[in-house]
Amino acid sequence: MLFLPIISIFVIAAGYVLRRSIEFPDKPNVDGTVNIAGWFVKATGLLMLVGSLFNGMFFYAEPGFKYHVRTILGEEKMVSDTGYNLYLFGRYNAWKNAMSVQASSTGRGEVVAEAESAQMSANLAPKSLVFLDQVDAFVSATSRFELPSDEEAFLRLARQYRTPENLLRTELVPAFEETLGATAALMSAEDYFQGGKTEFNNEFQRQMEDGIYLVRRIETQVSSGQNRAGSANAALGEDQEEFGDDTKTVFVVQKLLDETGQPRRKQQSFTQFGISVTSARVTDVNPNQKFKDRMALRQQAAADRAIAREQRIQEEEQKLLAVARGEREVAERQAAAKVIQIERTTDAETEKQLAITAAEREREAARIAKEQSEILLDKARIDAEAVQVAADAEAYAKSKILEADNALAQKLDAEVEIQKLWAEAFAKRNVPTYVFGSGGGDGGTPVGADDEASRLFQILTLQAAERLDYDRTIAE
């Protein structure tokens, strides 16, 4: 770093020598030009000296970085403030505040810890892992590590690993790969693809933060729960005898526990330097083709079972639908019959009520007619009594009148009328012109003479008076 200041001093000296040693007294124009050139060389050297001294004494700290600074006087410090900082012709190197290690399909193994434009400090290829059930797969994952903010821990880290690339290559990347492998050994590929992705991610992050579990792999025999039946004896039909073993081999990883019952761990070495894990994720697991084929067959079988289950459910639903339809039809018929029954009952009740109403109306009409008849009867009785009274009164009056004058006026009127009738009859009698027979007188043949007619009328009058109990005499 002192090379540029020394060169600058030599340039200043060259300008001074050029100005003082080279003179042209006979040629004033040339001498002036040389003098100006000397001043220019000295000014250039001075600017170079100032610039080199500034660059040798100060550097610019970028945001998002920590700097390990070693001065020419042997001082060592951490710089995290953004802007120009003094390093006094010493050395410094940049450390990112957080480093990322990623294994992805685009990774080629680059480690570019100090490059400001780099998206990842370490971009690795997908890691080949073997799961608990011996299924190998290429796994993509990412982890982010935060460097310590404490100056003492940072300086101890910088002294131990010297450069960020060395830290990545010797500590962070191996810890990342080892933890991925240890996490894969805790779970089978089938469990991972049957809903264990979240558990796998959690285990990976816990082991990155707190350490790798110390485990023991155990092989056990468990019951499959599916008894297999033979088909050699055709006479048994569907009731075949069981054969074979219904157990299967299962590999179980058992975590080793300490005296307190907590899982024993292999601590991550980078935690000794204050490095912490801020995130750890498994982004993709790509198993081998055989496992994919097996999973495809299993998925197809599961899909077939699901379809069969759905068909069975559909059949059950159809059955229930048919039952419900039949019950609905029965209910509709019962409802229709009930409606008819209600209508008939209502009609009968209506007819009954109408009949009762008609009977009550007729009874009321009869009662009214009876009352009217009674009234009329009473009226007729009263009228009859009145007529009888009037008749009695009139008879009494007539009797009194008759008693008073012996009914002279009536008798006279009756006599007049009788005589009128006889006179008219006598006047209109037929008298023969010629009469042959014995002569008149007593015992002779009647010939319609006047005296004969007179006697006849007298006889008839007497008979009428007898029938009427009529006394022609006048009382004295």
Short mmCIF file of C-alpha atoms in Angstrom, two decimals:
data_model
loop_
_atom_site.label_atom_id
_atom_site.label_comp_id
_atom_site.label_asym_id
_atom_site.label_seq_id
_atom_site.Cartn_x
_atom_site.Cartn_y
_atom_site.Cartn_z
CA MET A 1 0.00 0.00 0.00
CA LEU A 2 3.03 2.30 0.37
CA PHE A 3 4.06 1.85 -3.26
CA LEU A 4 1.85 4.61 -4.64
CA PRO A 5 2.99 7.28 -2.12
CA ILE A 6 6.65 6.50 -2.90
CA ILE A 7 5.99 6.77 -6.65
CA SER A 8 4.19 10.06 -6.00
CA ILE A 9 7.26 11.43 -4.15
CA PHE A 10 9.49 10.42 -7.05
CA VAL A 11 7.15 12.23 -9.47
CA ILE A 12 7.30 15.38 -7.32
CA ALA A 13 11.11 15.17 -7.22
CA ALA A 14 11.23 14.71 -10.98
CA GLY A 15 9.17 17.84 -11.42
CA TYR A 16 11.44 19.80 -9.11
CA VAL A 17 14.53 18.58 -10.99
CA LEU A 18 12.92 19.38 -14.30
CA ARG A 19 12.18 22.90 -13.17
CA ARG A 20 15.59 23.62 -11.58
CA SER A 21 18.14 21.70 -13.63
CA ILE A 22 17.01 22.28 -17.20
CA GLU A 23 17.36 25.91 -18.31
CA PHE A 24 17.52 27.62 -21.70
CA PRO A 25 18.69 31.20 -21.14
CA ASP A 26 19.03 31.92 -24.83
CA LYS A 27 15.57 30.67 -25.53
CA PRO A 28 13.08 32.25 -23.16
CA ASN A 29 10.10 30.53 -24.76
CA VAL A 30 11.57 27.07 -24.32
CA ASP A 31 12.67 27.86 -20.78
CA GLY A 32 9.14 28.98 -19.89
CA THR A 33 7.68 25.83 -21.36
CA VAL A 34 10.09 23.66 -19.33
CA ASN A 35 9.24 25.61 -16.21
CA ILE A 36 5.53 25.04 -16.75
CA ALA A 37 6.12 21.34 -17.35
CA GLY A 38 8.04 21.11 -14.08
CA TRP A 39 5.19 22.71 -12.19
CA PHE A 40 2.72 20.33 -13.87
CA VAL A 41 4.80 17.28 -12.95
CA LYS A 42 5.05 18.45 -9.33
CA ALA A 43 1.30 19.11 -9.16
CA THR A 44 0.58 15.68 -10.62
CA GLY A 45 2.87 14.03 -8.13
CA LEU A 46 1.29 15.98 -5.31
CA LEU A 47 -2.20 14.87 -6.37
CA MET A 48 -0.98 11.29 -6.64
CA LEU A 49 0.53 11.54 -3.17
CA VAL A 50 -2.64 12.91 -1.63
CA GLY A 51 -4.82 10.31 -3.39
CA SER A 52 -2.54 7.42 -2.46
CA LEU A 53 -2.28 8.59 1.13
CA PHE A 54 -6.09 8.86 1.36
CA ASN A 55 -6.62 5.44 -0.19
CA GLY A 56 -3.95 3.96 2.01
CA MET A 57 -5.47 5.41 5.14
CA PHE A 58 -9.22 5.12 4.47
CA PHE A 59 -11.62 2.63 2.88
CA TYR A 60 -15.37 2.75 2.21
CA ALA A 61 -17.51 0.29 4.20
CA GLU A 62 -20.54 -0.98 2.23
CA PRO A 63 -23.87 -1.64 3.96
CA GLY A 64 -24.61 -5.28 4.81
CA PHE A 65 -20.92 -6.11 5.45
CA LYS A 66 -18.57 -6.40 8.40
CA TYR A 67 -14.88 -5.67 7.87
CA HIS A 68 -11.88 -7.27 9.50
CA VAL A 69 -9.33 -4.40 9.65
CA ARG A 70 -5.59 -4.78 10.42
CA THR A 71 -3.59 -1.51 10.52
CA ILE A 72 0.14 -0.98 9.86
CA LEU A 73 0.61 -0.47 13.59
CA GLY A 74 -0.66 -3.98 14.37
CA GLU A 75 -4.14 -2.91 15.51
CA GLU A 76 -7.00 -5.34 14.70
CA LYS A 77 -10.67 -4.32 14.79
CA MET A 78 -14.14 -4.91 13.36
CA VAL A 79 -15.80 -2.19 11.32
CA SER A 80 -19.56 -2.35 10.66
CA ASP A 81 -20.37 1.34 10.17
CA THR A 82 -21.26 2.36 6.64
CA GLY A 83 -18.96 5.02 5.13
CA TYR A 84 -15.23 5.83 5.18
CA ASN A 85 -13.18 4.22 7.94
CA LEU A 86 -9.46 4.39 8.84
CA TYR A 87 -7.24 1.34 8.28
CA LEU A 88 -3.87 3.22 8.08
CA PHE A 89 -2.07 1.40 5.28
CA GLY A 90 -3.09 -1.95 6.71
CA ARG A 91 -5.37 -4.70 5.34
CA TYR A 92 -9.08 -5.38 5.48
CA ASN A 93 -11.47 -7.94 4.07
CA ALA A 94 -15.25 -7.93 3.88
CA TRP A 95 -17.56 -10.42 5.58
CA LYS A 96 -21.29 -10.43 4.78
CA ASN A 97 -23.56 -9.97 7.76
CA ALA A 98 -25.47 -13.09 6.65
CA MET A 99 -24.27 -15.87 4.37
CA SER A 100 -26.51 -18.20 2.42
CA VAL A 101 -25.80 -21.77 1.41
CA GLN A 102 -28.06 -23.21 -1.23
CA ALA A 103 -28.30 -26.51 -3.04
CA SER A 104 -30.41 -26.15 -6.18
CA SER A 105 -30.69 -27.34 -9.74
CA THR A 106 -28.91 -24.20 -10.96
CA GLY A 107 -25.97 -24.54 -8.58
CA ARG A 108 -22.47 -25.36 -9.84
CA GLY A 109 -20.52 -25.31 -6.58
CA GLU A 110 -19.50 -21.63 -6.65
CA VAL A 111 -18.37 -20.00 -3.42
CA VAL A 112 -18.38 -16.20 -3.78
CA ALA A 113 -18.71 -14.94 -0.24
CA GLU A 114 -17.43 -11.40 -0.76
CA ALA A 115 -19.07 -10.62 -4.12
CA GLU A 116 -21.66 -7.94 -3.58
CA SER A 117 -23.65 -8.94 -6.67
CA ALA A 118 -23.82 -12.64 -5.76
CA GLN A 119 -27.26 -13.89 -4.73
CA MET A 120 -25.83 -16.79 -2.71
CA SER A 121 -22.57 -17.09 -0.84
CA ALA A 122 -22.40 -20.76 -1.80
CA ASN A 123 -24.53 -22.12 -4.65
CA LEU A 124 -24.23 -25.91 -4.70
CA ALA A 125 -25.70 -28.65 -6.86
CA PRO A 126 -28.58 -30.73 -5.47
CA LYS A 127 -27.34 -33.13 -2.78
CA SER A 128 -27.85 -36.86 -3.16
CA LEU A 129 -29.33 -38.26 0.06
CA VAL A 130 -30.48 -41.70 1.20
CA PHE A 131 -33.69 -41.87 3.23
CA LEU A 132 -34.44 -44.33 6.00
CA ASP A 133 -36.00 -46.84 3.60
CA GLN A 134 -32.87 -46.84 1.38
CA VAL A 135 -34.43 -44.59 -1.27
CA ASP A 136 -31.94 -42.15 -2.72
CA ALA A 137 -33.05 -38.71 -3.86
CA PHE A 138 -31.63 -35.38 -4.96
CA VAL A 139 -32.55 -32.72 -2.41
CA SER A 140 -32.63 -28.95 -2.88
CA ALA A 141 -32.39 -26.85 0.27
CA THR A 142 -31.19 -23.52 1.56
CA SER A 143 -29.83 -22.19 4.86
CA ARG A 144 -28.92 -18.70 5.98
CA PHE A 145 -26.27 -18.01 8.61
CA GLU A 146 -25.87 -14.74 10.52
CA LEU A 147 -22.36 -13.74 11.61
CA PRO A 148 -21.81 -12.48 15.17
CA SER A 149 -22.24 -8.79 15.89
CA ASP A 150 -19.92 -8.92 18.91
CA GLU A 151 -16.43 -7.67 18.00
CA GLU A 152 -14.55 -10.21 20.10
CA ALA A 153 -16.46 -13.19 18.64
CA PHE A 154 -16.07 -11.77 15.13
CA LEU A 155 -12.30 -11.27 15.50
CA ARG A 156 -11.93 -14.78 16.88
CA LEU A 157 -13.91 -16.07 13.84
CA ALA A 158 -11.80 -14.00 11.44
CA ARG A 159 -8.54 -15.22 12.99
CA GLN A 160 -9.71 -18.84 12.86
CA TYR A 161 -10.96 -18.92 9.25
CA ARG A 162 -9.15 -15.85 7.79
CA THR A 163 -11.56 -15.46 4.83
CA PRO A 164 -15.31 -15.94 4.27
CA GLU A 165 -14.61 -18.49 1.53
CA ASN A 166 -12.58 -20.55 3.95
CA LEU A 167 -15.43 -20.37 6.50
CA LEU A 168 -17.91 -21.54 3.88
CA ARG A 169 -15.76 -24.35 2.49
CA THR A 170 -14.55 -25.76 5.78
CA GLU A 171 -17.47 -25.17 8.13
CA LEU A 172 -20.84 -23.93 6.84
CA VAL A 173 -21.12 -26.03 3.67
CA PRO A 174 -20.05 -29.28 5.41
CA ALA A 175 -22.46 -28.59 8.30
CA PHE A 176 -25.25 -27.93 5.76
CA GLU A 177 -24.58 -31.18 3.90
CA GLU A 178 -24.17 -33.25 7.05
CA THR A 179 -27.41 -31.95 8.56
CA LEU A 180 -29.31 -32.70 5.35
CA GLY A 181 -28.05 -36.28 5.39
CA ALA A 182 -28.86 -36.72 9.08
CA THR A 183 -32.37 -35.38 8.56
CA ALA A 184 -32.96 -37.75 5.64
CA ALA A 185 -31.89 -40.67 7.85
CA LEU A 186 -34.69 -39.87 10.30
CA MET A 187 -37.54 -40.43 7.85
CA SER A 188 -38.48 -42.75 5.04
CA ALA A 189 -39.18 -41.44 1.57
CA GLU A 190 -42.71 -42.85 1.75
CA ASP A 191 -43.38 -40.98 4.97
CA TYR A 192 -42.00 -37.81 3.41
CA PHE A 193 -44.30 -38.03 0.40
CA GLN A 194 -47.27 -39.13 2.52
CA GLY A 195 -47.53 -35.93 4.52
CA GLY A 196 -44.14 -35.65 6.27
CA LYS A 197 -42.78 -32.61 4.41
CA THR A 198 -43.48 -30.19 7.24
CA GLU A 199 -41.95 -32.51 9.84
CA PHE A 200 -38.89 -32.98 7.63
CA ASN A 201 -38.41 -29.20 7.30
CA ASN A 202 -38.85 -28.71 11.05
CA GLU A 203 -36.32 -31.42 11.86
CA PHE A 204 -33.84 -29.92 9.39
CA GLN A 205 -34.10 -26.45 10.91
CA ARG A 206 -33.94 -27.75 14.51
CA GLN A 207 -30.82 -29.74 13.74
CA MET A 208 -29.19 -26.79 11.96
CA GLU A 209 -29.87 -24.59 14.98
CA ASP A 210 -29.36 -26.93 17.95
CA GLY A 211 -27.25 -29.78 16.60
CA ILE A 212 -27.60 -33.16 14.94
CA TYR A 213 -29.48 -35.89 16.79
CA LEU A 214 -27.52 -38.91 17.96
CA VAL A 215 -29.64 -41.86 16.83
CA ARG A 216 -29.70 -45.64 16.67
CA ARG A 217 -31.22 -47.46 13.70
CA ILE A 218 -33.41 -50.42 14.75
CA GLU A 219 -34.96 -53.08 12.51
CA THR A 220 -38.29 -54.40 13.83
CA GLN A 221 -41.02 -56.76 12.69
CA VAL A 222 -44.56 -55.41 12.91
CA SER A 223 -47.93 -56.87 11.95
CA SER A 224 -49.25 -55.70 8.60
CA GLY A 225 -52.85 -56.27 9.69
CA GLN A 226 -53.63 -58.10 6.43
CA ASN A 227 -54.04 -61.88 6.60
CA ARG A 228 -53.42 -63.68 3.35
CA ALA A 229 -55.62 -66.65 2.39
CA GLY A 230 -54.60 -69.59 0.28
CA SER A 231 -56.54 -70.86 -2.73
CA ALA A 232 -55.18 -74.36 -3.13
CA ASN A 233 -58.26 -76.12 -1.68
CA ALA A 234 -61.12 -75.47 -4.10
CA ALA A 235 -63.54 -77.36 -1.87
CA LEU A 236 -63.28 -74.66 0.79
CA GLY A 237 -64.58 -72.00 -1.57
CA GLU A 238 -64.19 -68.55 -0.10
CA ASP A 239 -63.36 -69.89 3.38
CA GLN A 240 -59.72 -70.60 2.64
CA GLU A 241 -57.10 -71.29 5.26
CA GLU A 242 -54.62 -68.57 6.11
CA PHE A 243 -51.01 -68.99 5.08
CA GLY A 244 -47.82 -67.00 5.18
CA ASP A 245 -46.64 -64.39 7.63
CA ASP A 246 -48.60 -61.19 8.16
CA THR A 247 -45.57 -59.28 9.48
CA LYS A 248 -43.35 -56.77 7.70
CA THR A 249 -39.91 -55.35 8.39
CA VAL A 250 -39.82 -51.74 9.54
CA PHE A 251 -36.72 -49.63 10.17
CA VAL A 252 -37.06 -47.30 13.13
CA VAL A 253 -34.63 -44.57 14.11
CA GLN A 254 -34.48 -44.13 17.84
CA LYS A 255 -33.06 -40.91 19.28
CA LEU A 256 -30.58 -41.36 22.09
CA LEU A 257 -31.56 -39.53 25.28
CA ASP A 258 -29.44 -38.01 28.04
CA GLU A 259 -29.97 -38.24 31.81
CA THR A 260 -32.71 -35.58 31.69
CA GLY A 261 -34.68 -37.35 28.94
CA GLN A 262 -33.70 -34.85 26.25
CA PRO A 263 -32.32 -35.99 22.87
CA ARG A 264 -28.55 -36.08 22.70
CA ARG A 265 -27.05 -33.91 19.97
CA LYS A 266 -23.83 -33.31 18.15
CA GLN A 267 -23.43 -29.55 18.42
CA GLN A 268 -22.73 -27.50 15.32
CA SER A 269 -19.13 -26.21 15.40
CA PHE A 270 -19.98 -22.81 13.95
CA THR A 271 -22.11 -21.95 17.02
CA GLN A 272 -18.88 -21.65 19.03
CA PHE A 273 -18.09 -18.49 17.09
CA GLY A 274 -21.51 -16.89 17.61
CA ILE A 275 -22.85 -17.84 14.18
CA SER A 276 -26.61 -18.43 14.26
CA VAL A 277 -29.01 -20.01 11.76
CA THR A 278 -31.80 -17.64 10.74
CA SER A 279 -33.60 -20.00 8.34
CA ALA A 280 -33.32 -23.50 6.97
CA ARG A 281 -35.67 -24.95 4.37
CA VAL A 282 -35.90 -28.00 2.16
CA THR A 283 -37.36 -26.79 -1.13
CA ASP A 284 -37.43 -29.94 -3.27
CA VAL A 285 -36.91 -33.70 -3.04
CA ASN A 286 -36.47 -35.61 -6.29
CA PRO A 287 -36.37 -39.41 -5.65
CA ASN A 288 -35.05 -42.04 -8.05
CA GLN A 289 -37.14 -43.29 -10.96
CA LYS A 290 -37.92 -46.67 -9.39
CA PHE A 291 -39.42 -44.99 -6.37
CA LYS A 292 -41.38 -42.68 -8.64
CA ASP A 293 -42.74 -45.66 -10.55
CA ARG A 294 -43.65 -47.40 -7.30
CA MET A 295 -45.31 -44.27 -6.00
CA ALA A 296 -47.15 -43.88 -9.32
CA LEU A 297 -48.47 -47.44 -8.99
CA ARG A 298 -49.43 -46.77 -5.40
CA GLN A 299 -51.12 -43.54 -6.37
CA GLN A 300 -52.98 -45.36 -9.14
CA ALA A 301 -54.03 -48.04 -6.66
CA ALA A 302 -55.09 -45.35 -4.20
CA ALA A 303 -56.96 -43.59 -6.98
CA ASP A 304 -58.66 -46.86 -7.93
CA ARG A 305 -59.58 -47.46 -4.30
CA ALA A 306 -60.87 -43.92 -4.04
CA ILE A 307 -62.90 -44.40 -7.22
CA ALA A 308 -64.23 -47.72 -5.93
CA ARG A 309 -65.00 -46.07 -2.60
CA GLU A 310 -66.77 -43.25 -4.38
CA GLN A 311 -68.67 -45.74 -6.51
CA ARG A 312 -69.65 -47.66 -3.39
CA ILE A 313 -70.71 -44.45 -1.74
CA GLN A 314 -72.59 -43.55 -4.91
CA GLU A 315 -74.31 -46.94 -4.86
CA GLU A 316 -75.18 -46.40 -1.22
CA GLU A 317 -76.45 -42.97 -2.10
CA GLN A 318 -78.46 -44.44 -4.98
CA LYS A 319 -79.86 -47.03 -2.60
CA LEU A 320 -80.70 -44.36 -0.06
CA LEU A 321 -82.11 -42.27 -2.90
CA ALA A 322 -84.32 -45.15 -4.02
CA VAL A 323 -85.46 -45.73 -0.44
CA ALA A 324 -86.05 -42.04 -0.01
CA ARG A 325 -87.91 -41.89 -3.33
CA GLY A 326 -90.08 -44.84 -2.26
CA GLU A 327 -90.68 -43.28 1.12
CA ARG A 328 -91.48 -40.03 -0.60
CA GLU A 329 -93.97 -41.75 -2.92
CA VAL A 330 -95.54 -43.53 0.06
CA ALA A 331 -95.64 -40.25 1.92
CA GLU A 332 -97.16 -38.54 -1.12
CA ARG A 333 -99.78 -41.26 -1.41
CA GLN A 334 -100.46 -41.11 2.31
CA ALA A 335 -100.65 -37.35 2.07
CA ALA A 336 -103.00 -37.57 -0.94
CA ALA A 337 -105.14 -40.16 0.85
CA LYS A 338 -105.09 -38.04 3.95
CA VAL A 339 -106.08 -35.03 1.87
CA ILE A 340 -108.97 -37.02 0.35
CA GLN A 341 -109.89 -38.29 3.79
CA ILE A 342 -109.76 -34.79 5.18
CA GLU A 343 -111.80 -33.51 2.24
CA ARG A 344 -114.36 -36.25 2.70
CA THR A 345 -114.43 -35.74 6.43
CA THR A 346 -114.70 -32.03 5.87
CA ASP A 347 -117.48 -32.54 3.32
CA ALA A 348 -119.29 -34.94 5.63
CA GLU A 349 -118.83 -32.58 8.52
CA THR A 350 -120.02 -29.76 6.29
CA GLU A 351 -123.04 -31.76 5.19
CA LYS A 352 -123.69 -32.67 8.81
CA GLN A 353 -123.43 -29.07 9.85
CA LEU A 354 -125.60 -28.06 6.90
CA ALA A 355 -128.16 -30.73 7.82
CA ILE A 356 -128.01 -29.61 11.43
CA THR A 357 -128.37 -26.03 10.30
CA ALA A 358 -131.28 -26.95 7.99
CA ALA A 359 -132.92 -28.97 10.74
CA GLU A 360 -132.43 -26.14 13.18
CA ARG A 361 -133.77 -23.74 10.56
CA GLU A 362 -136.79 -25.99 9.94
CA ARG A 363 -137.24 -26.47 13.67
CA GLU A 364 -137.02 -22.75 14.11
CA ALA A 365 -139.41 -22.26 11.18
CA ALA A 366 -141.76 -24.86 12.73
CA ARG A 367 -141.45 -23.13 16.07
CA ILE A 368 -142.16 -19.80 14.41
CA ALA A 369 -145.05 -21.38 12.42
CA LYS A 370 -146.31 -22.93 15.62
CA GLU A 371 -146.12 -19.63 17.38
CA GLN A 372 -147.80 -18.00 14.38
CA SER A 373 -150.46 -20.77 14.42
CA GLU A 374 -150.91 -20.29 18.12
CA ILE A 375 -151.20 -16.57 17.50
CA LEU A 376 -153.64 -17.20 14.63
CA LEU A 377 -155.48 -19.73 16.77
CA ASP A 378 -155.71 -17.28 19.56
CA LYS A 379 -156.75 -14.65 17.07
CA ALA A 380 -159.29 -17.00 15.48
CA ARG A 381 -160.52 -17.94 18.94
CA ILE A 382 -160.75 -14.32 19.83
CA ASP A 383 -162.43 -13.58 16.48
CA ALA A 384 -164.76 -16.54 16.95
CA GLU A 385 -165.52 -15.38 20.41
CA ALA A 386 -166.03 -11.89 19.02
CA VAL A 387 -168.29 -13.28 16.25
CA GLN A 388 -170.10 -15.41 18.79
CA VAL A 389 -170.49 -12.46 21.07
CA ALA A 390 -171.64 -10.35 18.12
CA ALA A 391 -173.99 -13.12 16.99
CA ASP A 392 -175.22 -13.55 20.51
CA ALA A 393 -175.70 -9.85 20.79
CA GLU A 394 -177.46 -9.69 17.43
CA ALA A 395 -179.58 -12.74 18.28
CA TYR A 396 -180.31 -11.25 21.63
CA ALA A 397 -181.23 -7.98 19.98
CA LYS A 398 -183.38 -9.76 17.39
CA SER A 399 -184.98 -11.88 20.02
CA LYS A 400 -185.78 -8.86 22.03
CA ILE A 401 -187.13 -7.14 18.96
CA LEU A 402 -189.16 -10.23 18.08
CA GLU A 403 -190.38 -10.54 21.58
CA ALA A 404 -191.34 -6.91 21.56
CA ASP A 405 -193.59 -6.99 18.42
CA ASN A 406 -193.80 -10.71 17.76
CA ALA A 407 -191.61 -10.19 14.69
CA LEU A 408 -194.31 -8.37 12.95
CA ALA A 409 -192.08 -6.65 10.44
CA GLN A 410 -190.30 -9.81 9.50
CA LYS A 411 -193.46 -11.75 9.17
CA LEU A 412 -194.96 -9.06 7.01
CA ASP A 413 -191.91 -9.04 4.80
CA ALA A 414 -191.98 -12.81 4.56
CA GLU A 415 -195.67 -12.84 3.72
CA VAL A 416 -195.14 -10.22 1.08
CA GLU A 417 -192.35 -12.20 -0.46
CA ILE A 418 -194.38 -15.43 -0.33
CA GLN A 419 -197.37 -13.89 -1.88
CA LYS A 420 -195.12 -12.32 -4.53
CA LEU A 421 -193.69 -15.59 -5.45
CA TRP A 422 -197.08 -17.30 -5.57
CA ALA A 423 -198.53 -14.45 -7.57
CA GLU A 424 -195.75 -14.68 -10.09
CA ALA A 425 -196.09 -18.45 -10.28
CA PHE A 426 -199.86 -18.22 -10.55
CA ALA A 427 -199.59 -15.66 -13.29
CA LYS A 428 -197.18 -17.78 -15.27
CA ARG A 429 -198.99 -21.08 -14.90
CA ASN A 430 -199.95 -22.99 -18.03
CA VAL A 431 -203.75 -23.37 -18.45
CA PRO A 432 -205.00 -25.82 -21.17
CA THR A 433 -207.39 -24.44 -23.72
CA TYR A 434 -209.53 -27.52 -23.83
CA VAL A 435 -210.18 -29.85 -20.88
CA PHE A 436 -211.74 -33.20 -21.33
CA GLY A 437 -212.92 -34.96 -18.25
CA SER A 438 -215.31 -34.78 -15.42
CA GLY A 439 -216.45 -31.51 -14.22
CA GLY A 440 -214.83 -29.55 -11.48
CA GLY A 441 -215.61 -29.73 -7.86
CA ASP A 442 -214.56 -32.08 -5.14
CA GLY A 443 -213.49 -35.40 -6.48
CA GLY A 444 -213.25 -34.19 -10.03
CA THR A 445 -210.20 -34.13 -12.25
CA PRO A 446 -208.01 -31.03 -11.68
CA VAL A 447 -207.89 -28.78 -14.64
CA GLY A 448 -205.80 -25.88 -13.29
CA ALA A 449 -208.61 -23.68 -12.26
CA ASP A 450 -207.96 -20.67 -10.10
CA ASP A 451 -209.42 -22.14 -7.00
CA GLU A 452 -207.34 -25.25 -7.50
CA ALA A 453 -204.14 -23.21 -7.80
CA SER A 454 -205.12 -21.16 -4.77
CA ARG A 455 -205.55 -24.25 -2.67
CA LEU A 456 -202.22 -25.64 -3.89
CA PHE A 457 -200.39 -22.46 -2.94
CA GLN A 458 -201.98 -22.49 0.49
CA ILE A 459 -200.85 -26.05 1.06
CA LEU A 460 -197.28 -25.26 -0.02
CA THR A 461 -197.20 -22.19 2.17
CA LEU A 462 -198.32 -24.18 5.17
CA GLN A 463 -195.67 -26.82 4.52
CA ALA A 464 -192.96 -24.13 4.27
CA ALA A 465 -194.13 -22.51 7.46
CA GLU A 466 -194.08 -25.87 9.22
CA ARG A 467 -190.58 -26.51 8.03
CA LEU A 468 -189.47 -23.05 9.23
CA ASP A 469 -191.45 -23.38 12.42
CA TYR A 470 -193.15 -20.23 11.34
CA ASP A 471 -196.27 -19.09 13.13
CA ARG A 472 -198.29 -16.75 11.02
CA THR A 473 -200.41 -15.66 13.83
CA ILE A 474 -199.77 -12.38 15.56
CA ALA A 475 -199.73 -12.42 19.25
CA GLU A 476 -202.02 -10.07 20.97
#
